[in-house]
């Protein structure tokens, strides 16, 4: 967690020792500092990918870091679409990355379901 | 429900200073911000003034927050406003927590960064230059080992310096490749022209360099035509006006960028592709007023290029044509935090006058308006050379609304 921290600074104060906070990201237990956001605590732990694009599955991380762009949305304690860049970490918080979603009705898929049963079978297959 | 005299949206320099002015007149104020900490984008600002002193935004924010706290100002963080409704001559401010009623609303939401899309820009490790600033100076987390800044402008130069101060390495600052969106930011001549006109103001060597060509267009043309291939160094980092980033490469995250040489008109010179290994990329597209909330409450807009885009119509007293709705700070046009802070005071006093109709407040407003002008004239960071003309433009538009 300290590896990526900027502790000494020529102008700003030295980074003060802060209380550590333990939280979970995709099942892994990590620590950050009090006053960290989810995004800053994850980056300090070397984690940049916060979600997969819902459709393409492409990896996504922070972009604006101040709540405007919604690129960093994650699930926090079961609540989806929470912005990691403006949400402070809390003790025992459970954070999950955004996942690629099934898209059985995409016409580019080789098999487009013809019936509801086929759709359900394909959906089950993707999960 | 309790009705506040004023709800202020945004706890940056404008919002906080407005709150202080209102509290000094003993009015009931609620300040709301969606960031976890008070101070807005003051947090993270760090630059050297011409007198050699450092402008440390974190300390400046602290001063404002402490003053507001000493005046018992109610301030909320982690609260996002998504709507403002007009109701019976007053307002309902809708947030993710609950709704707040207010007799007056000050929208001090600041600015957002213009997106400059370049192939590969969605990869983890690509972020706005402002994102890197907040990670570096506020959260004190490294965004990477060595990166590149795409975009050559005032904001890019200021934050590049901040990254270097924090020990983060930069390959260079270069232009974005020309496409439908990057437009004039990818055009060497236009970038040079913009830099040269604001050059006399800023302490940075880049801008001083531009300043040498300030007066004459032909001189700018020559400067661009003969711009050194290896760039011009600023704090040992090359600034390129004749190289552009064409693509950002990587599979799971940023691994490199593809750089090309460009003509003085921004065209790619074939066969000049070069792959530069970097582990982060900052896109610096400049700032535009973050003004959606003014739109939903019915404030008319005007496009004023020197102010940074579409701005809510307002006058020098920070009033909008919607009675009871005020604006201050970067939502009114992109300028330095000091100007925003001065505008905040005007807005706070204007609301106080509306509530109390006290002639003494009128005098305070006039003084505060003068302070805005003085601050603007003495600004060491200016984002657009025609800022004063832009201000006149939008104020004239307000009078049109009033009389038309």
Short mmCIF file of C-alpha atoms in Angstrom, two decimals:
data_model
loop_
_atom_site.label_atom_id
_atom_site.label_comp_id
_atom_site.label_asym_id
_atom_site.label_seq_id
_atom_site.Cartn_x
_atom_site.Cartn_y
_atom_site.Cartn_z
CA UNK A 1 0.00 0.00 0.00
CA UNK A 2 2.95 2.36 0.66
CA UNK A 3 4.79 1.47 -2.52
CA UNK A 4 2.84 3.93 -4.63
CA UNK A 5 2.54 6.67 -2.02
CA UNK A 6 4.17 10.07 -2.37
CA UNK A 7 5.45 10.49 1.18
CA UNK A 8 8.12 13.20 0.87
CA UNK A 9 7.33 16.36 -1.10
CA UNK A 10 9.50 19.45 -1.64
CA UNK A 11 6.63 21.93 -1.10
CA UNK A 12 3.66 20.11 0.41
CA UNK A 13 3.80 18.74 3.95
CA UNK A 14 5.18 15.24 4.44
CA UNK A 15 2.41 12.67 4.18
CA UNK A 16 1.15 12.25 7.72
CA UNK A 17 0.73 8.82 9.28
CA UNK A 18 -2.97 8.15 9.05
CA UNK A 19 -5.21 5.46 10.42
CA UNK A 20 -5.37 2.47 8.10
CA UNK A 21 -8.69 1.16 6.80
CA UNK A 22 -9.25 -2.44 5.70
CA UNK A 23 -11.64 -3.16 2.84
CA UNK A 24 -12.32 -5.80 0.21
CA UNK A 25 -12.02 -5.56 -3.55
CA UNK A 26 -13.25 -8.52 -5.60
CA UNK A 27 -12.74 -10.78 -2.58
CA UNK A 28 -9.19 -9.56 -1.83
CA UNK A 29 -8.52 -7.86 1.50
CA UNK A 30 -6.66 -4.57 1.06
CA UNK A 31 -5.69 -1.65 3.24
CA UNK A 32 -5.81 2.08 2.55
CA UNK A 33 -5.62 5.22 4.63
CA UNK A 34 -8.44 7.13 6.24
CA UNK A 35 -9.47 9.93 3.80
CA UNK A 36 -8.64 7.70 0.80
CA UNK A 37 -11.26 7.27 -1.88
CA UNK A 38 -11.87 3.77 -3.22
CA UNK A 39 -9.96 4.76 -6.37
CA UNK A 40 -6.94 6.18 -4.54
CA UNK A 41 -6.73 3.25 -2.14
CA UNK A 42 -6.87 0.79 -5.05
CA UNK A 43 -4.25 2.68 -7.06
CA UNK A 44 -2.00 2.76 -3.99
CA UNK A 45 -2.33 -1.04 -4.04
CA UNK A 46 -1.39 -1.10 -7.71
CA UNK A 47 -4.93 -1.74 -8.97
CA UNK A 48 -5.97 0.34 -11.97
CA UNK A 49 -8.80 -1.64 -13.52
CA UNK A 50 -12.08 -0.83 -11.77
CA UNK A 51 -14.52 -2.37 -14.19
CA UNK A 52 -15.05 -4.12 -17.50
CA UNK A 53 -17.11 -2.38 -20.12
CA UNK A 54 -20.61 -3.83 -19.80
CA UNK A 55 -20.80 -4.75 -23.46
CA UNK A 56 -17.26 -5.15 -24.84
CA UNK A 57 -15.51 -6.35 -21.67
CA UNK A 58 -12.69 -3.82 -22.24
CA UNK A 59 -10.87 -2.77 -19.06
CA UNK A 60 -11.64 0.66 -17.58
CA UNK A 61 -10.07 2.73 -14.82
CA UNK A 62 -10.39 6.26 -13.48
CA UNK A 63 -10.58 9.04 -16.05
CA UNK A 64 -11.55 12.37 -14.44
CA UNK A 65 -11.10 11.37 -10.76
CA UNK A 66 -13.56 14.03 -9.52
CA UNK A 67 -16.95 12.47 -10.18
CA UNK A 68 -17.81 13.86 -13.60
CA UNK A 69 -17.21 11.04 -16.07
CA UNK A 70 -18.63 7.96 -14.29
CA UNK A 71 -15.92 5.73 -15.76
CA UNK A 72 -14.98 4.38 -12.31
CA UNK A 73 -18.34 2.97 -11.27
CA UNK A 74 -18.15 -0.02 -8.92
CA UNK A 75 -20.50 -1.90 -6.61
CA UNK A 76 -20.18 -0.92 -2.94
CA UNK A 77 -21.80 -3.09 -0.25
CA UNK A 78 -24.27 -4.28 -2.88
CA UNK A 79 -25.09 -0.83 -4.32
CA UNK A 80 -24.18 -0.70 -8.01
CA UNK A 81 -22.85 2.31 -10.01
CA UNK A 82 -21.01 4.00 -7.16
CA UNK A 83 -18.23 6.35 -8.26
CA UNK A 84 -14.96 4.99 -6.83
CA UNK A 85 -13.21 8.36 -7.25
CA UNK A 86 -15.40 10.32 -4.82
CA UNK A 87 -16.43 7.60 -2.36
CA UNK A 88 -14.29 7.33 0.79
CA UNK A 89 -13.23 3.84 1.89
CA UNK A 90 -14.70 2.55 5.12
CA UNK A 91 -13.73 -0.27 7.43
CA UNK A 92 -14.95 -3.66 6.06
CA UNK A 93 -16.41 -2.06 2.94
CA UNK A 94 -17.04 -4.61 0.19
CA UNK A 95 -16.17 -3.28 -3.25
CA UNK A 96 -16.74 -5.23 -6.44
CA UNK A 97 -15.53 -4.26 -9.89
CA UNK A 98 -18.02 -3.68 -12.70
CA UNK A 99 -18.49 -6.79 -14.86
CA UNK A 100 -19.16 -7.50 -18.50
CA UNK A 101 -22.85 -8.28 -18.90
CA UNK A 102 -24.38 -10.97 -21.10
CA UNK A 103 -25.75 -9.67 -24.37
CA UNK A 104 -27.73 -12.56 -25.86
CA UNK A 105 -29.77 -10.25 -28.09
CA UNK A 106 -26.81 -8.68 -29.84
CA UNK A 107 -27.39 -9.28 -33.59
CA UNK A 108 -23.62 -9.69 -34.01
CA UNK A 109 -23.74 -12.84 -31.91
CA UNK A 110 -23.60 -15.99 -33.98
CA UNK A 111 -26.69 -17.38 -32.33
CA UNK A 112 -29.63 -15.10 -31.81
CA UNK A 113 -32.33 -16.85 -29.79
CA UNK A 114 -35.55 -17.57 -31.64
CA UNK A 115 -37.60 -18.39 -28.56
CA UNK A 116 -37.70 -17.33 -24.94
CA UNK A 117 -36.47 -20.77 -23.90
CA UNK A 118 -33.44 -20.41 -26.20
CA UNK A 119 -32.79 -16.96 -24.74
CA UNK A 120 -32.87 -18.31 -21.19
CA UNK A 121 -30.59 -21.20 -22.13
CA UNK A 122 -28.08 -18.84 -23.72
CA UNK A 123 -28.22 -16.50 -20.75
CA UNK A 124 -27.52 -19.39 -18.40
CA UNK A 125 -24.69 -20.49 -20.67
CA UNK A 126 -23.00 -17.09 -20.43
CA UNK A 127 -23.16 -16.90 -16.65
CA UNK B 1 -39.12 21.49 6.15
CA UNK B 2 -36.53 24.07 7.14
CA UNK B 3 -36.07 26.69 4.45
CA UNK B 4 -32.49 27.92 4.14
CA UNK B 5 -31.82 31.51 3.16
CA UNK B 6 -29.34 30.08 0.68
CA UNK B 7 -28.16 26.69 -0.50
CA UNK B 8 -24.71 26.85 -2.08
CA UNK B 9 -23.78 24.08 -4.46
CA UNK B 10 -20.02 23.60 -4.52
CA UNK B 11 -17.53 24.03 -1.67
CA UNK B 12 -14.71 25.47 -3.75
CA UNK B 13 -13.23 28.96 -3.46
CA UNK B 14 -16.41 30.61 -4.83
CA UNK B 15 -18.91 28.65 -2.74
CA UNK B 16 -16.96 28.88 0.50
CA UNK B 17 -16.29 32.60 0.21
CA UNK B 18 -19.96 33.22 -0.60
CA UNK B 19 -20.93 31.24 2.50
CA UNK B 20 -18.57 33.33 4.62
CA UNK B 21 -20.09 36.58 3.29
CA UNK B 22 -23.62 35.30 3.99
CA UNK B 23 -22.78 34.10 7.49
CA UNK B 24 -21.23 37.48 8.29
CA UNK B 25 -24.70 38.89 7.60
CA UNK B 26 -26.12 36.21 9.85
CA UNK B 27 -28.06 34.41 7.16
CA UNK B 28 -28.84 30.71 7.22
CA UNK B 29 -26.64 28.90 4.70
CA UNK B 30 -26.11 25.30 3.65
CA UNK B 31 -23.07 24.38 1.53
CA UNK B 32 -23.20 21.11 -0.40
CA UNK B 33 -20.38 19.31 -2.22
CA UNK B 34 -20.11 15.81 -3.64
CA UNK B 35 -16.36 15.45 -3.01
CA UNK B 36 -15.36 13.90 0.35
CA UNK B 37 -13.35 17.00 1.32
CA UNK B 38 -14.19 20.71 1.36
CA UNK B 39 -12.20 23.07 -0.87
CA UNK B 40 -13.22 22.02 -4.38
CA UNK B 41 -10.45 22.15 -6.93
CA UNK B 42 -8.38 24.41 -4.73
CA UNK B 43 -7.27 21.09 -3.29
CA UNK B 44 -4.31 20.03 -5.36
CA UNK B 45 -3.38 23.40 -6.82
CA UNK B 46 0.30 24.16 -6.42
CA UNK B 47 2.24 26.77 -8.32
CA UNK B 48 4.97 29.31 -7.87
CA UNK B 49 3.93 32.95 -7.91
CA UNK B 50 6.13 35.55 -9.65
CA UNK B 51 7.35 36.71 -6.20
CA UNK B 52 8.71 33.21 -5.56
CA UNK B 53 6.04 32.23 -3.05
CA UNK B 54 4.06 29.04 -3.52
CA UNK B 55 0.31 29.04 -3.98
CA UNK B 56 -0.69 25.92 -2.06
CA UNK B 57 -4.37 25.23 -2.72
CA UNK B 58 -4.67 22.85 0.23
CA UNK B 59 -3.64 25.63 2.65
CA UNK B 60 -5.87 28.18 0.87
CA UNK B 61 -8.81 25.80 1.17
CA UNK B 62 -8.03 25.28 4.86
CA UNK B 63 -8.16 29.02 5.49
CA UNK B 64 -11.59 29.34 3.87
CA UNK B 65 -12.95 26.22 5.59
CA UNK B 66 -11.69 27.38 8.99
CA UNK B 67 -13.25 30.81 8.52
CA UNK B 68 -16.55 29.26 7.44
CA UNK B 69 -16.48 26.90 10.41
CA UNK B 70 -15.75 29.75 12.83
CA UNK B 71 -18.94 31.37 11.53
CA UNK B 72 -20.91 28.15 12.19
CA UNK B 73 -21.57 27.44 8.52
CA UNK B 74 -23.42 24.23 7.81
CA UNK B 75 -21.41 22.26 5.22
CA UNK B 76 -22.04 18.80 3.79
CA UNK B 77 -19.65 16.63 1.79
CA UNK B 78 -20.45 13.46 -0.21
CA UNK B 79 -23.79 14.92 -1.26
CA UNK B 80 -24.57 15.13 -5.00
CA UNK B 81 -27.14 17.56 -6.37
CA UNK B 82 -29.02 16.34 -9.43
CA UNK B 83 -31.89 18.77 -9.76
CA UNK B 84 -33.09 22.20 -8.70
CA UNK B 85 -36.82 22.78 -8.79
CA UNK B 86 -38.61 26.12 -8.63
CA UNK B 87 -41.45 26.09 -6.14
CA UNK B 88 -43.61 29.00 -4.93
CA UNK B 89 -40.93 31.63 -5.55
CA UNK B 90 -38.30 29.49 -3.82
CA UNK B 91 -36.29 26.38 -4.67
CA UNK B 92 -36.03 22.71 -3.84
CA UNK B 93 -32.53 21.28 -4.23
CA UNK B 94 -32.69 17.55 -4.96
CA UNK B 95 -29.75 15.47 -3.76
CA UNK B 96 -28.81 11.81 -3.29
CA UNK B 97 -29.50 12.27 0.43
CA UNK B 98 -32.66 14.35 0.70
CA UNK B 99 -34.20 17.52 -0.67
CA UNK B 100 -33.33 20.92 0.72
CA UNK B 101 -35.52 24.02 0.43
CA UNK B 102 -33.94 27.41 -0.18
CA UNK B 103 -34.98 31.00 -0.79
CA UNK B 104 -31.83 31.48 -2.88
CA UNK B 105 -29.49 29.12 -4.67
CA UNK B 106 -25.87 29.78 -5.56
CA UNK B 107 -24.53 27.43 -8.21
CA UNK B 108 -20.75 27.30 -7.82
CA UNK B 109 -20.04 23.99 -9.50
CA UNK B 110 -16.78 24.99 -11.16
CA UNK B 111 -15.48 23.39 -14.31
CA UNK B 112 -14.94 20.04 -15.98
CA UNK B 113 -12.17 18.96 -18.33
CA UNK B 114 -12.73 18.85 -22.05
CA UNK B 115 -12.35 15.33 -23.39
CA UNK B 116 -9.82 14.87 -26.21
CA UNK B 117 -10.52 11.39 -27.49
CA UNK B 118 -7.56 9.58 -29.03
CA UNK B 119 -7.58 5.89 -30.02
CA UNK B 120 -6.80 3.85 -26.88
CA UNK B 121 -7.93 6.54 -24.43
CA UNK B 122 -10.22 4.20 -22.48
CA UNK B 123 -7.30 2.03 -21.28
CA UNK B 124 -6.61 2.05 -17.53
CA UNK B 125 -3.71 4.44 -16.99
CA UNK B 126 -5.16 7.12 -19.26
CA UNK B 127 -6.66 9.98 -17.29
CA UNK B 128 -7.26 13.71 -17.42
CA UNK B 129 -4.43 15.93 -16.24
CA UNK B 130 -6.71 17.07 -13.40
CA UNK B 131 -7.20 13.46 -12.31
CA UNK B 132 -3.43 13.11 -12.02
CA UNK B 133 -3.28 16.35 -10.03
CA UNK B 134 -5.81 15.12 -7.47
CA UNK B 135 -4.15 11.70 -7.15
CA UNK B 136 -0.73 13.29 -6.72
CA UNK B 137 -1.36 16.26 -4.46
CA UNK B 138 -4.56 15.33 -2.59
CA UNK B 139 -4.42 11.54 -2.24
CA UNK B 140 -0.62 11.38 -2.56
CA UNK B 141 -0.69 8.31 -4.77
CA UNK B 142 1.55 7.91 -7.83
CA UNK B 143 -0.36 7.63 -11.09
CA UNK B 144 2.61 5.83 -12.67
CA UNK B 145 6.36 5.80 -13.14
CA UNK B 146 6.72 7.64 -16.42
CA UNK B 147 4.00 9.25 -18.51
CA UNK B 148 3.23 11.66 -21.28
CA UNK B 149 0.92 14.68 -21.35
CA UNK B 150 -1.27 15.10 -24.42
CA UNK B 151 -2.19 18.75 -24.88
CA UNK B 152 -0.10 21.91 -24.58
CA UNK B 153 -1.93 24.62 -22.65
CA UNK B 154 -1.88 26.52 -19.36
CA UNK B 155 -3.43 23.74 -17.31
CA UNK B 156 -1.11 21.11 -18.81
CA UNK B 157 1.99 23.18 -18.05
CA UNK B 158 0.90 23.93 -14.47
CA UNK B 159 0.07 20.35 -13.55
CA UNK B 160 3.05 18.86 -15.39
CA UNK B 161 5.20 20.88 -12.99
CA UNK B 162 3.25 19.46 -10.04
CA UNK B 163 3.84 15.89 -11.21
CA UNK B 164 7.56 16.57 -11.57
CA UNK B 165 7.69 18.08 -8.08
CA UNK B 166 6.23 14.85 -6.73
CA UNK B 167 8.99 12.87 -8.40
CA UNK B 168 6.92 11.50 -11.28
CA UNK B 169 8.72 11.38 -14.61
CA UNK B 170 7.34 12.76 -17.87
CA UNK B 171 8.51 11.89 -21.37
CA UNK B 172 7.12 15.13 -22.80
CA UNK B 173 4.12 17.31 -23.47
CA UNK B 174 2.85 16.85 -27.03
CA UNK B 175 -0.23 17.72 -29.07
CA UNK B 176 -3.18 15.40 -29.63
CA UNK B 177 -3.53 14.04 -33.16
CA UNK B 178 -5.91 16.05 -35.31
CA UNK B 179 -9.46 14.72 -35.42
CA UNK B 180 -12.98 16.12 -35.40
CA UNK B 181 -12.86 16.69 -31.64
CA UNK B 182 -9.28 17.76 -30.91
CA UNK B 183 -9.60 20.40 -33.62
CA UNK B 184 -7.65 23.56 -32.77
CA UNK B 185 -5.84 21.95 -29.82
CA UNK B 186 -4.05 19.78 -32.38
CA UNK B 187 -3.04 22.72 -34.55
CA UNK B 188 0.54 23.94 -33.83
CA UNK B 189 -0.11 27.49 -35.03
CA UNK B 190 -3.27 27.93 -32.99
CA UNK B 191 -1.63 26.47 -29.89
CA UNK B 192 1.33 28.82 -30.35
CA UNK B 193 -0.98 31.80 -30.82
CA UNK B 194 -2.90 31.00 -27.66
CA UNK B 195 0.29 30.53 -25.63
CA UNK B 196 1.86 33.70 -26.90
CA UNK B 197 -1.08 35.90 -25.95
CA UNK B 198 -1.16 34.88 -22.32
CA UNK B 199 2.58 34.59 -22.03
CA UNK B 200 3.36 37.81 -20.21
CA UNK B 201 1.38 36.58 -17.22
CA UNK B 202 2.75 33.31 -16.15
CA UNK B 203 5.99 32.38 -14.49
CA UNK B 204 6.47 29.25 -16.57
CA UNK B 205 9.33 29.12 -19.07
CA UNK B 206 6.98 27.69 -21.68
CA UNK B 207 4.81 30.76 -21.57
CA UNK B 208 7.79 33.08 -21.47
CA UNK B 209 9.01 31.36 -24.59
CA UNK B 210 5.66 31.95 -26.25
CA UNK B 211 5.77 35.56 -25.11
CA UNK B 212 8.74 36.33 -27.30
CA UNK B 213 6.44 35.99 -30.28
CA UNK B 214 3.52 37.75 -28.69
CA UNK B 215 3.15 40.75 -30.91
CA UNK B 216 3.57 39.50 -34.39
CA UNK B 217 1.73 36.79 -36.22
CA UNK B 218 4.62 36.33 -38.65
CA UNK B 219 6.91 35.72 -35.70
CA UNK B 220 4.56 33.02 -34.41
CA UNK B 221 4.52 31.46 -37.86
CA UNK B 222 8.29 31.35 -37.92
CA UNK B 223 8.40 29.97 -34.38
CA UNK B 224 6.11 27.13 -35.40
CA UNK B 225 7.84 26.51 -38.73
CA UNK B 226 11.26 26.27 -37.13
CA UNK B 227 10.14 24.73 -33.88
CA UNK B 228 12.96 22.42 -32.73
CA UNK B 229 12.38 18.76 -33.44
CA UNK B 230 13.48 17.73 -29.98
CA UNK B 231 11.07 20.26 -28.45
CA UNK B 232 11.81 23.08 -26.06
CA UNK B 233 12.60 22.07 -22.51
CA UNK B 234 10.60 23.25 -19.55
CA UNK B 235 11.92 21.92 -16.23
CA UNK B 236 13.91 19.37 -18.31
CA UNK B 237 10.77 18.05 -19.99
CA UNK B 238 10.41 18.65 -23.74
CA UNK B 239 7.36 20.55 -24.96
CA UNK B 240 6.48 19.48 -28.48
CA UNK B 241 4.45 21.56 -30.90
CA UNK B 242 5.50 19.57 -33.95
CA UNK B 243 4.86 16.10 -32.54
CA UNK B 244 1.47 14.57 -31.82
CA UNK B 245 0.22 11.43 -30.12
CA UNK B 246 -1.66 9.35 -32.65
CA UNK B 247 -2.57 6.36 -30.56
CA UNK B 248 -2.37 4.98 -27.02
CA UNK B 249 -1.35 1.30 -26.96
CA UNK B 250 -1.85 -1.55 -24.52
CA UNK B 251 -4.11 -4.52 -23.81
CA UNK B 252 -4.98 -4.44 -20.11
CA UNK B 253 -3.45 -1.01 -19.45
CA UNK B 254 -1.27 1.67 -21.02
CA UNK B 255 2.00 0.28 -22.37
CA UNK B 256 3.07 2.92 -24.88
CA UNK B 257 1.98 5.73 -27.17
CA UNK B 258 2.60 6.17 -30.88
CA UNK B 259 4.03 9.60 -31.64
CA UNK B 260 4.31 11.19 -35.08
CA UNK B 261 5.88 14.34 -36.45
CA UNK B 262 3.39 16.89 -37.76
CA UNK B 263 3.62 19.83 -40.14
CA UNK B 264 3.04 23.37 -38.93
CA UNK B 265 -0.60 22.87 -39.96
CA UNK B 266 -1.00 19.71 -37.91
CA UNK B 267 -0.78 17.16 -40.73
CA UNK B 268 1.00 13.86 -40.06
CA UNK B 269 4.40 13.51 -41.75
CA UNK B 270 4.36 9.93 -43.10
CA UNK B 271 6.96 7.47 -41.88
CA UNK B 272 7.67 9.28 -38.60
CA UNK B 273 5.85 6.89 -36.24
CA UNK B 274 7.72 6.27 -33.03
CA UNK B 275 6.62 4.07 -30.14
CA UNK B 276 7.26 5.62 -26.73
CA UNK B 277 6.99 3.34 -23.69
CA UNK B 278 4.95 5.00 -20.90
CA UNK B 279 2.80 3.58 -18.12
CA UNK B 280 0.39 6.50 -17.85
CA UNK B 281 -1.07 9.17 -20.11
CA UNK B 282 -2.61 12.50 -19.10
CA UNK B 283 -5.07 14.10 -21.49
CA UNK B 284 -5.12 17.89 -21.06
CA UNK B 285 -8.01 19.26 -23.08
CA UNK B 286 -8.60 22.40 -21.03
CA UNK B 287 -11.60 23.34 -18.90
CA UNK B 288 -15.23 24.22 -19.57
CA UNK B 289 -17.91 25.56 -17.18
CA UNK B 290 -19.85 22.80 -15.41
CA UNK B 291 -23.26 24.34 -15.80
CA UNK B 292 -25.99 21.67 -16.10
CA UNK B 293 -27.69 22.68 -12.85
CA UNK B 294 -28.13 26.24 -14.10
CA UNK B 295 -29.83 24.79 -17.17
CA UNK B 296 -32.31 22.63 -15.26
CA UNK B 297 -33.45 25.57 -13.13
CA UNK B 298 -34.11 27.60 -16.27
CA UNK B 299 -31.18 30.01 -16.53
CA UNK B 300 -30.55 31.01 -20.17
CA UNK B 301 -27.14 30.31 -21.68
CA UNK B 302 -24.78 31.95 -24.12
CA UNK B 303 -21.75 30.53 -25.89
CA UNK B 304 -18.79 32.78 -25.07
CA UNK B 305 -15.54 31.29 -26.34
CA UNK B 306 -13.16 33.30 -24.10
CA UNK B 307 -15.08 32.10 -21.04
CA UNK B 308 -14.61 28.47 -22.00
CA UNK B 309 -17.92 27.54 -23.64
CA UNK B 310 -21.62 27.79 -22.78
CA UNK B 311 -22.09 29.90 -19.66
CA UNK B 312 -25.23 30.80 -17.73
CA UNK B 313 -26.21 34.42 -18.40
CA UNK B 314 -25.37 36.60 -15.39
CA UNK B 315 -24.34 40.12 -14.44
CA UNK B 316 -21.46 41.54 -12.43
CA UNK B 317 -23.45 41.04 -9.24
CA UNK B 318 -23.55 37.30 -10.04
CA UNK B 319 -27.33 37.40 -10.50
CA UNK B 320 -28.94 35.33 -13.24
CA UNK B 321 -32.19 36.26 -14.99
CA UNK B 322 -33.94 33.72 -12.72
CA UNK B 323 -34.59 35.67 -9.54
CA UNK B 324 -32.96 33.96 -6.57
CA UNK B 325 -30.47 31.96 -8.65
CA UNK B 326 -26.86 33.12 -8.52
CA UNK B 327 -23.63 31.83 -10.06
CA UNK B 328 -19.97 32.28 -9.13
CA UNK B 329 -16.60 30.78 -9.93
CA UNK B 330 -15.68 28.76 -13.01
CA UNK B 331 -19.31 28.11 -13.95
CA UNK B 332 -19.27 31.75 -15.09
CA UNK B 333 -16.06 31.36 -17.12
CA UNK B 334 -12.68 29.71 -16.72
CA UNK B 335 -10.37 31.80 -14.54
CA UNK B 336 -8.03 31.30 -11.60
CA UNK B 337 -9.16 30.27 -8.11
CA UNK B 338 -8.44 33.77 -6.84
CA UNK B 339 -11.00 35.25 -9.23
CA UNK B 340 -13.50 32.55 -8.25
CA UNK B 341 -13.00 33.39 -4.59
CA UNK B 342 -13.57 37.09 -5.25
CA UNK B 343 -16.72 36.32 -7.29
CA UNK B 344 -18.01 34.17 -4.44
CA UNK B 345 -17.93 37.14 -2.10
CA UNK B 346 -19.94 39.21 -4.60
CA UNK B 347 -22.53 36.44 -4.94
CA UNK B 348 -22.85 36.03 -1.18
CA UNK B 349 -23.34 39.76 -0.70
CA UNK B 350 -25.87 39.94 -3.54
CA UNK B 351 -27.94 37.26 -1.85
CA UNK B 352 -27.59 39.10 1.47
CA UNK B 353 -28.86 42.29 -0.19
CA UNK B 354 -31.85 40.49 -1.68
CA UNK B 355 -32.72 39.19 1.79
CA UNK B 356 -32.10 42.38 3.78
CA UNK B 357 -32.37 45.30 1.32
CA UNK B 358 -29.76 47.11 3.37
CA UNK B 359 -28.01 50.01 1.60
CA UNK B 360 -24.76 49.26 3.45
CA UNK B 361 -24.63 45.87 1.73
CA UNK B 362 -24.96 47.63 -1.63
CA UNK B 363 -21.70 49.45 -0.85
CA UNK B 364 -20.02 46.18 0.10
CA UNK B 365 -21.13 44.66 -3.21
CA UNK B 366 -19.56 47.48 -5.18
CA UNK B 367 -16.31 47.05 -3.33
CA UNK B 368 -16.36 43.29 -3.86
CA UNK B 369 -17.03 43.80 -7.58
CA UNK B 370 -13.94 46.02 -7.77
CA UNK B 371 -11.96 43.27 -6.04
CA UNK B 372 -12.97 40.84 -8.77
CA UNK B 373 -11.61 43.21 -11.41
CA UNK B 374 -8.38 43.90 -9.54
CA UNK B 375 -7.86 40.18 -8.98
CA UNK B 376 -8.46 39.52 -12.67
CA UNK B 377 -6.02 42.26 -13.74
CA UNK B 378 -3.33 40.90 -11.44
CA UNK B 379 -3.93 37.22 -12.25
CA UNK B 380 -0.79 35.19 -12.82
CA UNK B 381 -2.77 32.38 -14.38
CA UNK B 382 -5.11 33.26 -17.19
CA UNK B 383 -6.78 30.68 -19.38
CA UNK B 384 -7.81 32.89 -22.26
CA UNK B 385 -6.31 36.13 -23.59
CA UNK B 386 -9.74 37.69 -24.28
CA UNK B 387 -11.21 37.07 -20.85
CA UNK B 388 -12.23 40.71 -20.25
CA UNK B 389 -14.06 40.86 -23.57
CA UNK B 390 -15.83 37.59 -22.70
CA UNK B 391 -16.96 39.07 -19.39
CA UNK B 392 -18.37 42.18 -21.13
CA UNK B 393 -20.16 39.90 -23.58
CA UNK B 394 -22.01 37.87 -20.99
CA UNK B 395 -22.89 40.89 -18.84
CA UNK B 396 -24.34 42.63 -21.90
CA UNK B 397 -26.43 39.52 -22.53
CA UNK B 398 -27.89 39.83 -19.02
CA UNK B 399 -29.00 43.41 -19.70
CA UNK B 400 -30.63 42.25 -22.93
CA UNK B 401 -32.67 39.74 -20.94
CA UNK B 402 -33.60 42.35 -18.39
CA UNK B 403 -34.71 44.90 -20.98
CA UNK B 404 -35.98 42.55 -23.65
#
